[in-house]
Amino acid sequence: MSVLRLTGAWTGLLTDWLDRENLPAPEIRAALAWRAPDDIIPGQQWRALLEKAVALRPAAIAPELDIGAGVQPHHVGVLGYLVLATETLGEAMLAYQRYEKLFYGINIAQIMATGHEVEIRWQGATGFLGQMGDGVAIAALITFLRRQVENPPPPSLVTFTGTPQRPGDEQAYQAFFDCPVEFGNSHVRVRFPAEYLGIPMPHRDPALRALLDRQAQALLQALPDNDAFDRALQQLLPRLLAEGRATLPAAAKALHVSPRTLQRRLTTHGISWQQFLDRARTQLAREYLADTSLSLSDVALLLGFSEQSAFNRAFRRWTGTTPGKLRR
């Protein structure tokens, strides 16, 4: 069985909390300082660092919620940007589920419909992080989404497999999530009314905007001398690649044209769909590889490859070299 782990970028949550609390904590800071954003940290190690840090504030009530509330897109890396690039809250949940492996190293989230409600829930593996680790994760998730939505509605239910750690924690959790919170449950879960799934995501994050702008510039070379239709295709392609459905029929459907019409538009540029796709992937790959905050696995997934090895082979075919050599 795969071992639960987290990205090195996530540990910045704890460093930021130590800063806000004016806690020197030299031993903890030293353990965190050498972690690069694309490093991995075993779940047990994260749990130990977290418990050691909150012990420095013995009178604090549910300090894990404050740690999670400090989340920023860079703490979750490319997963955060993929979620922010979605159109609706429902798409954001699906994007999280698809790319959760970037964060935990394994896929453990499930999206379930129950009557007029939908929930995202995590199987027992999250218990490996302890109640504090789970509290940080769900507080970060809810905070992340709240920042993207106008007048964000509360969840209808949040549950945890663990139990409150300190007196007053249960009330603090209910106040933070603004909904009923249950402990000792079979799953960690966040439940929403189904109508919430249509809430639009407004794309406010400046780092995401910069990433999308770089993507657009890279794709200009895939279809030179383009018109409005071609630019719409260029803007659509990164999302289709990241969702693993960069096919001509899927692109045509998203652009509200027939596959034959789309192919005819590409023919005016003297290329087929596959040639356009390879050319666009090459340009995007060069752009992503220039961003050292993205691991090679991140780049492979962003380009629609399920395995890094498949990306390596394709990149060598396109450029005559490997992604690693080009980055170096």
mmCIF file of N, CA and C in Angstrom, residues 78 82 99 102 211 215 237-243 284 288 294 297-305:
data_model
loop_
_atom_site.group_PDB
_atom_site.id
_atom_site.type_symbol
_atom_site.label_atom_id
_atom_site.label_comp_id
_atom_site.label_asym_id
_atom_site.label_seq_id
_atom_site.Cartn_x
_atom_site.Cartn_y
_atom_site.Cartn_z
ATOM 1 N N VAL A 78 0.727 23.186 -7.582
ATOM 2 C CA VAL A 78 -0.030 23.178 -8.831
ATOM 3 C C VAL A 78 -1.478 22.746 -8.609
ATOM 4 N N LEU A 82 -4.772 24.552 -10.297
ATOM 5 C CA LEU A 82 -5.735 23.801 -11.100
ATOM 6 C C LEU A 82 -7.158 24.003 -10.570
ATOM 7 N N TYR A 99 -6.471 15.316 -9.001
ATOM 8 C CA TYR A 99 -5.056 15.620 -8.792
ATOM 9 C C TYR A 99 -4.617 15.513 -7.333
ATOM 10 N N LEU A 102 -1.065 14.533 -6.382
ATOM 11 C CA LEU A 102 0.022 15.507 -6.330
ATOM 12 C C LEU A 102 0.285 15.948 -4.901
ATOM 13 N N LEU A 211 0.309 32.612 -14.334
ATOM 14 C CA LEU A 211 0.523 31.305 -14.958
ATOM 15 C C LEU A 211 -0.276 31.192 -16.256
ATOM 16 N N GLN A 215 0.984 30.712 -20.126
ATOM 17 C CA GLN A 215 0.462 29.664 -20.998
ATOM 18 C C GLN A 215 0.013 30.260 -22.333
ATOM 19 N N LEU A 237 -7.229 24.829 -24.324
ATOM 20 C CA LEU A 237 -6.380 23.642 -24.347
ATOM 21 C C LEU A 237 -5.706 23.308 -23.011
ATOM 22 N N PRO A 238 -5.100 24.262 -22.287
ATOM 23 C CA PRO A 238 -4.466 23.883 -21.013
ATOM 24 C C PRO A 238 -5.425 23.193 -20.046
ATOM 25 N N ARG A 239 -6.690 23.663 -20.016
ATOM 26 C CA ARG A 239 -7.666 23.027 -19.114
ATOM 27 C C ARG A 239 -7.990 21.612 -19.570
ATOM 28 N N LEU A 240 -8.156 21.408 -20.881
ATOM 29 C CA LEU A 240 -8.435 20.056 -21.378
ATOM 30 C C LEU A 240 -7.272 19.121 -21.103
ATOM 31 N N LEU A 241 -6.051 19.627 -21.260
ATOM 32 C CA LEU A 241 -4.870 18.805 -20.982
ATOM 33 C C LEU A 241 -4.840 18.407 -19.511
ATOM 34 N N ALA A 242 -5.041 19.383 -18.621
ATOM 35 C CA ALA A 242 -4.982 19.109 -17.189
ATOM 36 C C ALA A 242 -6.076 18.151 -16.746
ATOM 37 N N GLU A 243 -7.228 18.176 -17.456
ATOM 38 C CA GLU A 243 -8.327 17.277 -17.117
ATOM 39 C C GLU A 243 -8.192 15.925 -17.802
ATOM 40 N N LEU A 284 4.089 24.471 -24.122
ATOM 41 C CA LEU A 284 3.704 24.513 -22.712
ATOM 42 C C LEU A 284 4.734 23.821 -21.838
ATOM 43 N N TYR A 288 6.453 25.361 -18.571
ATOM 44 C CA TYR A 288 6.341 24.746 -17.249
ATOM 45 C C TYR A 288 7.712 24.353 -16.690
ATOM 46 N N LEU A 294 7.513 23.694 -10.114
ATOM 47 C CA LEU A 294 6.800 22.532 -10.627
ATOM 48 C C LEU A 294 7.755 21.363 -10.768
ATOM 49 N N SER A 297 6.884 15.559 -12.396
ATOM 50 C CA SER A 297 5.589 14.873 -12.323
ATOM 51 C C SER A 297 4.438 15.858 -12.473
ATOM 52 N N ASP A 298 4.579 17.054 -11.862
ATOM 53 C CA ASP A 298 3.569 18.094 -12.008
ATOM 54 C C ASP A 298 3.403 18.463 -13.478
ATOM 55 N N VAL A 299 4.536 18.663 -14.155
ATOM 56 C CA VAL A 299 4.507 19.066 -15.564
ATOM 57 C C VAL A 299 3.824 17.992 -16.407
ATOM 58 N N ALA A 300 4.172 16.725 -16.136
ATOM 59 C CA ALA A 300 3.567 15.626 -16.895
ATOM 60 C C ALA A 300 2.045 15.632 -16.748
ATOM 61 N N LEU A 301 1.547 15.815 -15.518
ATOM 62 C CA LEU A 301 0.108 15.819 -15.285
ATOM 63 C C LEU A 301 -0.559 17.033 -15.918
ATOM 64 N N LEU A 302 0.093 18.187 -15.854
ATOM 65 C CA LEU A 302 -0.466 19.386 -16.467
ATOM 66 C C LEU A 302 -0.629 19.230 -17.973
ATOM 67 N N LEU A 303 0.245 18.413 -18.570
ATOM 68 C CA LEU A 303 0.195 18.204 -20.017
ATOM 69 C C LEU A 303 -0.671 17.013 -20.404
ATOM 70 N N GLY A 304 -1.327 16.398 -19.411
ATOM 71 C CA GLY A 304 -2.269 15.327 -19.713
ATOM 72 C C GLY A 304 -1.682 13.940 -19.748
ATOM 73 N N PHE A 305 -0.456 13.754 -19.237
ATOM 74 C CA PHE A 305 0.158 12.431 -19.192
ATOM 75 C C PHE A 305 -0.084 11.814 -17.813
#
